[in-house]
mmCIF file of C-alpha atoms and ligand atoms in Angstrom:
data_model
loop_
_atom_site.group_PDB
_atom_site.id
_atom_site.type_symbol
_atom_site.label_atom_id
_atom_site.label_comp_id
_atom_site.label_asym_id
_atom_site.label_seq_id
_atom_site.Cartn_x
_atom_site.Cartn_y
_atom_site.Cartn_z
ATOM 1 C CA MET O 1 25.149 14.514 8.937
ATOM 2 C CA ALA O 2 22.724 11.975 7.364
ATOM 3 C CA SER O 3 20.151 13.249 5.316
ATOM 4 C CA LEU O 4 16.767 11.329 5.188
ATOM 5 C CA ALA O 5 15.440 13.202 2.281
ATOM 6 C CA CYS O 6 14.329 11.725 -0.612
ATOM 7 C CA SER O 7 11.195 11.812 -3.539
ATOM 8 C CA TYR O 8 8.157 9.928 -3.723
ATOM 9 C CA LEU O 9 6.180 9.942 -7.236
ATOM 10 C CA GLY O 10 8.030 13.231 -7.592
ATOM 11 C CA ILE O 11 7.060 14.685 -4.034
ATOM 12 C CA PRO O 12 9.764 15.651 -2.014
ATOM 13 C CA LEU O 13 10.121 13.709 1.543
ATOM 14 C CA ARG O 14 11.781 14.473 4.732
ATOM 15 C CA THR O 15 12.109 11.017 5.536
ATOM 16 C CA PRO O 16 11.406 7.887 3.275
ATOM 17 C CA ILE O 17 8.487 6.506 6.222
ATOM 18 C CA ILE O 18 5.147 6.816 5.160
ATOM 19 C CA LEU O 19 2.488 6.030 7.526
ATOM 20 C CA SER O 20 0.212 3.461 5.209
ATOM 21 C CA SER O 21 -3.593 3.521 4.891
ATOM 22 C CA SER O 22 -5.563 2.451 7.703
ATOM 23 C CA GLY O 23 -7.344 3.580 10.821
ATOM 24 C CA LEU O 24 -4.412 5.460 12.079
ATOM 25 C CA THR O 25 -4.404 7.931 8.805
ATOM 26 C CA GLU O 26 -8.248 8.366 8.823
ATOM 27 C CA SER O 27 -8.669 11.719 10.497
ATOM 28 C CA ALA O 28 -6.898 15.163 10.338
ATOM 29 C CA GLU O 29 -6.275 14.919 13.770
ATOM 30 C CA LYS O 30 -4.652 11.451 13.256
ATOM 31 C CA ILE O 31 -2.399 13.001 10.582
ATOM 32 C CA LYS O 32 -1.575 15.742 12.286
ATOM 33 C CA LYS O 33 0.023 13.532 15.308
ATOM 34 C CA ALA O 34 2.045 11.415 12.584
ATOM 35 C CA ALA O 35 3.059 14.725 11.143
ATOM 36 C CA ASP O 36 4.279 15.935 14.549
ATOM 37 C CA ALA O 37 6.165 12.732 14.972
ATOM 38 C CA GLY O 38 8.134 12.748 12.129
ATOM 39 C CA ILE O 39 6.426 11.017 9.345
ATOM 40 C CA GLY O 40 7.159 11.800 5.867
ATOM 41 C CA ALA O 41 3.778 11.532 4.387
ATOM 42 C CA VAL O 42 0.444 9.605 5.030
ATOM 43 C CA VAL O 43 -1.910 7.550 3.054
ATOM 44 C CA VAL O 44 -5.439 8.287 4.233
ATOM 45 C CA LYS O 45 -7.663 5.413 5.236
ATOM 46 C CA SER O 46 -9.311 3.643 1.971
ATOM 47 C CA LEU O 47 -12.523 5.017 0.984
ATOM 48 C CA PHE O 48 -14.392 1.686 0.179
ATOM 49 C CA GLU O 49 -17.127 1.862 -2.176
ATOM 50 C CA GLU O 50 -17.753 -1.774 -1.426
ATOM 51 C CA MET O 51 -18.385 -1.002 2.228
ATOM 52 C CA ILE O 52 -21.269 1.710 1.350
ATOM 53 C CA ASN O 53 -22.797 -0.437 -0.589
ATOM 54 C CA TYR O 54 -23.132 -2.859 2.108
ATOM 55 C CA GLU O 55 -24.335 -0.615 4.713
ATOM 56 C CA VAL O 56 -26.794 0.765 2.177
ATOM 57 C CA GLY O 57 -28.022 -2.537 1.581
ATOM 58 C CA ALA O 58 -28.082 -3.916 5.040
ATOM 59 C CA ALA O 59 -30.232 -0.711 5.959
ATOM 60 C CA VAL O 60 -32.397 -1.128 2.746
ATOM 61 C CA GLU O 61 -33.229 -4.874 3.429
ATOM 62 C CA SER O 62 -34.354 -3.848 6.985
ATOM 63 C CA SER O 63 -36.352 -1.268 6.086
ATOM 64 C CA ASP O 64 -40.022 -1.586 4.572
ATOM 65 C CA TYR O 65 -38.966 1.190 1.726
ATOM 66 C CA SER O 66 -36.742 -0.723 -0.930
ATOM 67 C CA GLU O 67 -37.586 1.779 -3.603
ATOM 68 C CA ALA O 68 -35.596 4.193 -1.427
ATOM 69 C CA GLY O 69 -32.632 2.114 -1.978
ATOM 70 C CA ASP O 70 -31.211 4.326 -5.021
ATOM 71 C CA TYR O 71 -31.692 7.589 -3.128
ATOM 72 C CA MET O 72 -30.263 6.099 0.115
ATOM 73 C CA LEU O 73 -27.220 4.657 -1.882
ATOM 74 C CA GLN O 74 -26.349 7.844 -3.431
ATOM 75 C CA TYR O 75 -27.019 10.297 -0.004
ATOM 76 C CA THR O 76 -24.668 7.727 1.445
ATOM 77 C CA LYS O 77 -21.990 7.825 -1.141
ATOM 78 C CA GLU O 78 -22.002 11.612 -0.839
ATOM 79 C CA HIS O 79 -21.781 11.900 2.960
ATOM 80 C CA THR O 80 -19.320 9.779 3.256
ATOM 81 C CA LEU O 81 -16.720 11.164 0.426
ATOM 82 C CA THR O 82 -17.801 14.576 1.906
ATOM 83 C CA GLU O 83 -16.104 13.365 5.284
ATOM 84 C CA PHE O 84 -12.812 11.984 3.153
ATOM 85 C CA LEU O 85 -12.584 15.560 1.160
ATOM 86 C CA ASN O 86 -12.959 17.095 4.615
ATOM 87 C CA THR O 87 -10.347 14.990 6.046
ATOM 88 C CA ILE O 88 -7.963 15.985 3.086
ATOM 89 C CA GLU O 89 -8.822 19.527 3.150
ATOM 90 C CA LYS O 90 -8.217 19.597 6.816
ATOM 91 C CA SER O 91 -5.063 18.152 6.713
ATOM 92 C CA LYS O 92 -4.190 20.241 3.668
ATOM 93 C CA ASN O 93 -4.388 22.742 6.058
ATOM 94 C CA SER O 94 -2.678 22.142 9.278
ATOM 95 C CA VAL O 95 0.331 19.809 8.158
ATOM 96 C CA ASP O 96 3.232 20.132 5.424
ATOM 97 C CA ILE O 97 3.810 16.605 4.359
ATOM 98 C CA PRO O 98 2.203 14.998 1.375
ATOM 99 C CA ILE O 99 -1.275 13.871 1.742
ATOM 100 C CA ILE O 100 -2.205 10.611 -0.411
ATOM 101 C CA ALA O 101 -5.245 9.834 -0.599
ATOM 102 C CA SER O 102 -6.397 6.037 -1.082
ATOM 103 C CA ILE O 103 -9.630 4.524 -2.998
ATOM 104 C CA ASN O 104 -11.137 1.090 -3.030
ATOM 105 C CA ALA O 105 -14.014 1.207 -5.521
ATOM 106 C CA VAL O 106 -16.264 -1.433 -7.275
ATOM 107 C CA ASN O 107 -17.117 0.501 -10.397
ATOM 108 C CA GLN O 108 -14.727 2.042 -12.974
ATOM 109 C CA LYS O 109 -16.957 4.768 -13.026
ATOM 110 C CA GLU O 110 -16.500 5.569 -9.158
ATOM 111 C CA TRP O 111 -12.802 4.970 -9.349
ATOM 112 C CA VAL O 112 -12.813 7.769 -11.810
ATOM 113 C CA ALA O 113 -15.298 10.048 -9.609
ATOM 114 C CA PHE O 114 -13.566 9.694 -6.833
ATOM 115 C CA ALA O 115 -10.201 10.231 -8.181
ATOM 116 C CA LYS O 116 -11.337 13.545 -9.343
ATOM 117 C CA ARG O 117 -13.001 14.835 -6.246
ATOM 118 C CA PHE O 118 -10.010 13.655 -4.186
ATOM 119 C CA GLU O 119 -7.674 15.786 -6.425
ATOM 120 C CA SER O 120 -9.747 18.732 -6.031
ATOM 121 C CA ALA O 121 -9.932 18.848 -2.491
ATOM 122 C CA GLY O 122 -5.905 18.936 -2.411
ATOM 123 C CA ALA O 123 -4.954 15.508 -2.258
ATOM 124 C CA ASP O 124 -1.139 15.598 -3.405
ATOM 125 C CA ALA O 125 -1.541 12.105 -4.998
ATOM 126 C CA LEU O 126 -3.538 9.058 -5.097
ATOM 127 C CA GLU O 127 -3.239 5.303 -4.122
ATOM 128 C CA LEU O 128 -5.194 3.058 -5.648
ATOM 129 C CA ASN O 129 -5.773 -0.080 -3.280
ATOM 130 C CA ILE O 130 -6.819 -3.146 -6.000
ATOM 131 C CA ASN O 131 -7.795 -6.094 -5.346
ATOM 132 C CA ILE O 132 -9.989 -8.741 -7.469
ATOM 133 C CA ILE O 133 -10.355 -12.057 -5.344
ATOM 134 C CA PRO O 134 -12.003 -14.254 -8.167
ATOM 135 C CA VAL O 135 -14.468 -16.734 -7.240
ATOM 136 C CA THR O 136 -15.484 -18.060 -11.103
ATOM 137 C CA LYS O 137 -13.129 -20.530 -12.097
ATOM 138 C CA THR O 138 -13.613 -19.198 -16.199
ATOM 139 C CA LEU O 139 -11.917 -15.800 -15.408
ATOM 140 C CA THR O 140 -8.210 -15.675 -16.561
ATOM 141 C CA GLY O 141 -5.212 -14.390 -14.788
ATOM 142 C CA ALA O 142 -5.253 -12.052 -17.852
ATOM 143 C CA ASP O 143 -8.888 -10.979 -17.713
ATOM 144 C CA ILE O 144 -8.262 -9.936 -14.028
ATOM 145 C CA GLU O 145 -4.994 -7.963 -15.241
ATOM 146 C CA GLN O 146 -6.514 -6.049 -17.810
ATOM 147 C CA LYS O 147 -9.226 -4.847 -15.329
ATOM 148 C CA TYR O 148 -6.087 -3.501 -13.117
ATOM 149 C CA PHE O 149 -4.966 -1.423 -16.078
ATOM 150 C CA ASN O 150 -8.210 -0.169 -17.332
ATOM 151 C CA ILE O 151 -8.589 1.442 -13.928
ATOM 152 C CA VAL O 152 -5.538 2.652 -13.793
ATOM 153 C CA SER O 153 -5.826 3.927 -17.300
ATOM 154 C CA ALA O 154 -9.304 5.060 -16.448
ATOM 155 C CA VAL O 155 -7.979 7.248 -13.384
ATOM 156 C CA LYS O 156 -4.862 8.610 -15.169
ATOM 157 C CA ALA O 157 -6.363 10.088 -17.648
ATOM 158 C CA ALA O 158 -8.868 11.843 -15.373
ATOM 159 C CA VAL O 159 -6.539 13.427 -13.072
ATOM 160 C CA LYS O 160 -3.117 14.926 -12.882
ATOM 161 C CA ILE O 161 -1.545 14.161 -9.628
ATOM 162 C CA PRO O 162 0.676 11.366 -9.487
ATOM 163 C CA ILE O 163 -0.848 7.806 -9.029
ATOM 164 C CA ALA O 164 0.845 4.880 -7.421
ATOM 165 C CA VAL O 165 -0.932 1.358 -7.269
ATOM 166 C CA LYS O 166 -0.876 -0.794 -4.193
ATOM 167 C CA ILE O 167 -1.408 -4.648 -5.046
ATOM 168 C CA SER O 168 -0.924 -8.186 -3.845
ATOM 169 C CA TYR O 169 1.781 -10.481 -4.696
ATOM 170 C CA HIS O 170 -0.649 -13.086 -6.176
ATOM 171 C CA PHE O 171 0.568 -12.664 -9.528
ATOM 172 C CA SER O 172 2.396 -15.158 -11.890
ATOM 173 C CA ASN O 173 4.776 -12.111 -12.944
ATOM 174 C CA ILE O 174 4.729 -9.053 -11.057
ATOM 175 C CA LEU O 175 7.343 -7.651 -13.336
ATOM 176 C CA ASN O 176 5.031 -7.767 -16.284
ATOM 177 C CA ILE O 177 2.565 -5.981 -14.384
ATOM 178 C CA VAL O 178 4.584 -3.261 -13.724
ATOM 179 C CA HIS O 179 5.881 -3.192 -16.964
ATOM 180 C CA HIS O 180 2.303 -2.746 -18.302
ATOM 181 C CA LEU O 181 1.599 -0.497 -15.298
ATOM 182 C CA GLU O 182 4.477 1.587 -16.438
ATOM 183 C CA GLY O 183 3.252 1.967 -19.932
ATOM 184 C CA ILE O 184 0.176 3.371 -18.761
ATOM 185 C CA LYS O 185 2.264 5.727 -16.892
ATOM 186 C CA ALA O 186 1.850 4.749 -13.015
ATOM 187 C CA ASP O 187 3.903 6.861 -10.822
ATOM 188 C CA GLY O 188 4.363 4.202 -8.278
ATOM 189 C CA ILE O 189 3.984 0.582 -7.114
ATOM 190 C CA VAL O 190 3.136 -0.387 -3.714
ATOM 191 C CA MET O 191 4.230 -3.732 -2.410
ATOM 192 C CA PHE O 192 2.218 -5.202 -1.254
ATOM 193 C CA ASN O 193 -0.997 -4.883 0.708
ATOM 194 C CA ARG O 194 -1.890 -7.328 3.845
ATOM 195 C CA PHE O 195 -5.261 -8.019 3.451
ATOM 196 C CA TYR O 196 -7.909 -9.044 6.090
ATOM 197 C CA GLU O 197 -7.873 -13.008 5.522
ATOM 198 C CA PRO O 198 -10.632 -15.337 6.981
ATOM 199 C CA ASP O 199 -9.837 -18.008 9.279
ATOM 200 C CA ILE O 200 -12.599 -20.959 10.583
ATOM 201 C CA ASP O 201 -13.748 -21.287 14.169
ATOM 202 C CA ILE O 202 -13.742 -25.151 14.467
ATOM 203 C CA ASP O 203 -15.524 -25.068 18.001
ATOM 204 C CA ASN O 204 -18.392 -22.624 16.869
ATOM 205 C CA LEU O 205 -18.439 -23.545 13.115
ATOM 206 C CA ASP O 206 -17.744 -19.818 12.434
ATOM 207 C CA PHE O 207 -15.432 -17.446 10.774
ATOM 208 C CA LYS O 208 -12.995 -15.016 12.216
ATOM 209 C CA SER O 209 -10.039 -13.188 11.117
ATOM 210 C CA PHE O 210 -6.450 -14.466 10.660
ATOM 211 C CA PRO O 211 -3.819 -11.989 12.974
ATOM 212 C CA VAL O 212 -4.232 -8.759 11.064
ATOM 213 C CA PHE O 213 -0.913 -7.439 12.049
ATOM 214 C CA SER O 214 2.542 -8.251 10.574
ATOM 215 C CA ASN O 215 5.868 -8.864 11.885
ATOM 216 C CA SER O 216 9.351 -8.269 10.423
ATOM 217 C CA ASP O 217 9.591 -11.803 8.745
ATOM 218 C CA ASP O 218 6.810 -10.710 6.676
ATOM 219 C CA LEU O 219 8.894 -8.381 5.016
ATOM 220 C CA ARG O 220 10.673 -11.278 2.831
ATOM 221 C CA HIS O 221 7.811 -11.171 -0.298
ATOM 222 C CA ALA O 222 8.634 -7.227 -0.708
ATOM 223 C CA LEU O 223 11.868 -7.553 -0.062
ATOM 224 C CA ARG O 224 12.567 -10.169 -2.923
ATOM 225 C CA TRP O 225 10.516 -8.317 -5.528
ATOM 226 C CA THR O 226 12.027 -4.823 -4.739
ATOM 227 C CA GLY O 227 15.015 -6.252 -5.372
ATOM 228 C CA ILE O 228 14.225 -7.650 -8.486
ATOM 229 C CA LEU O 229 11.931 -5.241 -9.687
ATOM 230 C CA SER O 230 14.025 -2.448 -9.217
ATOM 231 C CA SER O 231 16.757 -3.781 -11.101
ATOM 232 C CA VAL O 232 14.613 -4.052 -14.691
ATOM 233 C CA LYS O 233 11.611 -1.004 -14.249
ATOM 234 C CA ASN O 234 11.954 2.101 -15.478
ATOM 235 C CA HIS O 235 10.505 5.530 -14.209
ATOM 236 C CA ILE O 236 7.900 3.822 -11.356
ATOM 237 C CA ASP O 237 8.809 4.738 -7.689
ATOM 238 C CA ILE O 238 8.863 1.405 -5.435
ATOM 239 C CA SER O 239 7.265 1.341 -2.015
ATOM 240 C CA VAL O 240 7.438 -1.547 0.612
ATOM 241 C CA SER O 241 4.727 -2.105 2.534
ATOM 242 C CA THR O 242 3.889 -5.338 5.027
ATOM 243 C CA GLY O 243 6.874 -6.135 7.586
ATOM 244 C CA VAL O 244 8.266 -2.816 8.030
ATOM 245 C CA HIS O 245 8.625 -2.744 11.938
ATOM 246 C CA LYS O 246 12.458 -1.906 12.506
ATOM 247 C CA SER O 247 15.158 0.310 11.272
ATOM 248 C CA SER O 248 16.998 -2.281 9.832
ATOM 249 C CA ASP O 249 13.544 -3.626 7.618
ATOM 250 C CA VAL O 250 13.678 0.101 6.343
ATOM 251 C CA ILE O 251 17.290 -0.141 5.192
ATOM 252 C CA LYS O 252 17.034 -3.687 3.574
ATOM 253 C CA SER O 253 14.084 -2.253 1.789
ATOM 254 C CA ILE O 254 16.001 0.917 0.498
ATOM 255 C CA LEU O 255 19.749 -1.852 -0.332
ATOM 256 C CA ALA O 256 16.609 -3.784 -2.099
ATOM 257 C CA GLY O 257 15.695 -0.526 -4.250
ATOM 258 C CA ALA O 258 12.758 0.747 -2.974
ATOM 259 C CA ASP O 259 11.938 4.498 -2.736
ATOM 260 C CA THR O 260 10.203 4.589 -0.069
ATOM 261 C CA VAL O 261 8.356 2.256 3.017
ATOM 262 C CA GLN O 262 5.066 2.258 4.719
ATOM 263 C CA ILE O 263 4.522 1.097 8.159
ATOM 264 C CA CYS O 264 0.950 0.080 9.868
ATOM 265 C CA SER O 265 1.376 -3.041 12.392
ATOM 266 C CA THR O 266 4.378 -1.648 14.016
ATOM 267 C CA ALA O 267 2.569 2.047 14.533
ATOM 268 C CA TYR O 268 -0.223 0.169 15.931
ATOM 269 C CA GLN O 269 1.165 -1.896 18.062
ATOM 270 C CA LYS O 270 4.139 0.379 19.067
ATOM 271 C CA GLY O 271 2.471 4.007 19.118
ATOM 272 C CA LEU O 272 3.733 6.667 16.745
ATOM 273 C CA GLY O 273 7.300 7.202 18.511
ATOM 274 C CA ILE O 274 8.125 4.116 16.452
ATOM 275 C CA ILE O 275 8.721 6.874 13.485
ATOM 276 C CA ASN O 276 11.402 8.607 15.358
ATOM 277 C CA GLU O 277 12.989 5.464 16.285
ATOM 278 C CA LEU O 278 12.855 4.362 12.753
ATOM 279 C CA ASN O 279 14.631 7.805 11.630
ATOM 280 C CA SER O 280 17.298 7.863 14.006
ATOM 281 C CA GLY O 281 17.863 4.193 13.881
ATOM 282 C CA ILE O 282 18.550 4.873 9.505
ATOM 283 C CA GLU O 283 20.645 8.031 10.659
ATOM 284 C CA GLN O 284 22.688 6.307 12.489
ATOM 285 C CA TRP O 285 23.406 3.158 10.131
ATOM 286 C CA MET O 286 24.007 5.540 7.639
ATOM 287 C CA GLN O 287 26.513 7.641 9.542
ATOM 288 C CA GLU O 288 28.381 4.289 10.628
ATOM 289 C CA LYS O 289 28.519 3.345 6.801
ATOM 290 C CA SER O 290 29.351 7.189 5.780
ATOM 291 C CA PHE O 291 26.308 7.352 3.420
ATOM 292 C CA ASP O 292 25.310 11.057 3.386
ATOM 293 C CA THR O 293 21.915 10.354 1.503
ATOM 294 C CA ILE O 294 19.436 7.735 1.388
ATOM 295 C CA ASP O 295 20.557 7.653 -3.009
ATOM 296 C CA GLU O 296 23.692 6.686 -2.126
ATOM 297 C CA PHE O 297 22.604 3.260 -0.723
ATOM 298 C CA LYS O 298 19.121 3.000 -2.956
ATOM 299 C CA GLY O 299 19.720 -0.182 -4.840
ATOM 300 C CA LEU O 300 23.338 -1.022 -3.462
ATOM 301 C CA MET O 301 21.742 -4.506 -3.359
ATOM 302 C CA SER O 302 19.338 -5.469 -6.049
ATOM 303 C CA TYR O 303 19.742 -8.134 -8.528
ATOM 304 C CA ASN O 304 21.650 -6.370 -10.985
ATOM 305 C CA THR O 305 24.125 -4.952 -8.590
ATOM 306 C CA ILE O 306 25.202 -7.701 -6.351
ATOM 307 C CA LYS O 307 27.168 -10.521 -7.619
ATOM 308 C CA ASP O 308 25.059 -13.461 -7.322
ATOM 309 C CA PRO O 309 21.593 -12.388 -8.540
ATOM 310 C CA ALA O 310 20.809 -15.960 -7.754
ATOM 311 C CA MET O 311 19.869 -14.742 -4.095
ATOM 312 C CA TYR O 312 16.852 -13.710 -5.536
ATOM 313 C CA GLU O 313 15.809 -16.095 -7.760
ATOM 314 C CA ARG O 314 16.364 -19.095 -5.120
ATOM 315 C CA SER O 315 13.586 -20.812 -3.935
ATOM 316 C CA GLN O 316 14.231 -24.292 -2.893
ATOM 317 C CA PHE O 317 15.743 -25.202 0.359
ATOM 318 C CA MET O 318 18.205 -27.286 -0.875
ATOM 319 C CA LYS O 319 21.303 -25.931 0.812
ATOM 320 C CA TYR O 320 19.537 -25.336 4.047
ATOM 321 C CA PHE O 321 18.914 -28.979 4.304
ATOM 322 C CA THR O 322 22.380 -30.055 3.401
ATOM 323 C CA ASN O 323 23.768 -27.852 5.755
ATOM 324 C CA HIS O 324 21.149 -28.419 8.484
ATOM 325 C CA GLY O 325 20.886 -32.267 8.495
HETATM 326 C C1 LIG T 1 -6.541 -2.355 11.085
HETATM 327 C C2 LIG T 1 -6.071 -2.195 9.551
HETATM 328 C C3 LIG T 1 -6.702 -1.600 8.824
HETATM 329 C C4 LIG T 1 -6.177 -1.231 7.245
HETATM 330 N N1 LIG T 1 -7.030 -0.399 6.577
HETATM 331 C C5 LIG T 1 -6.244 -0.339 4.828
HETATM 332 C C6 LIG T 1 -6.660 0.863 4.182
HETATM 333 O O1 LIG T 1 -8.019 1.256 4.581
HETATM 334 N N2 LIG T 1 -6.406 0.487 2.853
HETATM 335 C C7 LIG T 1 -5.196 0.140 2.590
HETATM 336 O O2 LIG T 1 -5.210 -0.176 1.612
HETATM 337 N N3 LIG T 1 -4.772 -0.960 3.353
HETATM 338 C C8 LIG T 1 -5.197 -1.187 4.850
HETATM 339 N N4 LIG T 1 -4.602 -1.564 5.597
HETATM 340 C C9 LIG T 1 -2.978 -2.513 5.006
HETATM 341 C C10 LIG T 1 -2.039 -1.386 5.769
HETATM 342 O O3 LIG T 1 -2.238 -0.076 4.620
HETATM 343 C C11 LIG T 1 -0.538 -2.122 5.333
HETATM 344 O O4 LIG T 1 -0.654 -2.189 3.676
HETATM 345 C C12 LIG T 1 -0.910 -3.498 5.982
HETATM 346 O O5 LIG T 1 -1.156 -3.543 6.632
HETATM 347 C C13 LIG T 1 0.835 -4.137 5.773
HETATM 348 O O6 LIG T 1 1.774 -3.157 6.554
HETATM 349 P P1 LIG T 1 2.336 -3.377 7.862
HETATM 350 O O7 LIG T 1 3.227 -4.778 7.532
HETATM 351 O O8 LIG T 1 3.130 -2.465 8.315
HETATM 352 O O9 LIG T 1 0.955 -3.484 8.847
HETATM 353 C C14 LIG T 1 -5.028 -1.578 7.057
HETATM 354 C C15 LIG T 1 -4.190 -2.448 8.288
HETATM 355 C C16 LIG T 1 -4.843 -2.591 9.232
HETATM 356 C C17 LIG T 1 -3.712 -3.822 10.287
#
């Protein structure tokens, strides 16, 4: 009988499928539904410091009492944080799957403060949702990377629970970033976040959003980097995010070396019934291939393991064009 049991960030999971941070994990009620549907763990919706600042800023601007700004900011921050803490506490009381809290802060002080509060509320682990968009030309790649390392070091020093870092693929050398993250004892890397991307509405000269949901084709970035990273990393766990829609996407990710995968778009589009479909699909494939455990096929097709590692390095279409005229 195939077993989907695995481990992520040192925590045992019944299946490698995690429901990623989004509106689907914003309340204890929704988290309970995901647990009942067979998910391995959940990452709670991110607490965005920027959103709190923005909301307070808008309220202060529209009021005549701008001196009340500081008070409102502290009040709103505490109020929002309390809602998130309640979600974690309630979830811990109603489900027996790991609850991972997620933070996206602006100031390093708040990254640390939020992390400590989440740990006290009972979160099993933290996911640091870090994304820095450069808008000044003098800021170097190394400067930005250092900001990542500073945040992770500061949080790591403040809490005992494991920490995963959720990143984008916009780095010159992801392997080097992860090497540094391992040096400062990050426990996991989530590859990759998919962001809100602005699009331009040419009829109304306005902004709109590109489609927020992914499809299976979007797995390609995470698959390449998981395949390569899993061959050179030391202790850090890899969780694949973006483009996991089918059981074959989960299997490919694990063959490339992922420890877990995260789903979001497919759960929005198909509902939580997809979790059972994915779990059954993996079990069926494992039975067909005579694998009893996840570990038996994890990394079987990583950069180091395959005969032709160039499969992961190739980035030009030379052969494709030769064969397709
Ligand atoms: C509506 C929506 C809300 C999201 N909210 C968050 C969030 O709060 N924090 C976060 O780290 N990622 C957030 N994400 C990104 C997802 O967690 C996920 O990384 C991304 O959608 C890629 O996975 P997918 O291809 O399975 O959708 C959100 C995505 C969507 C579509």
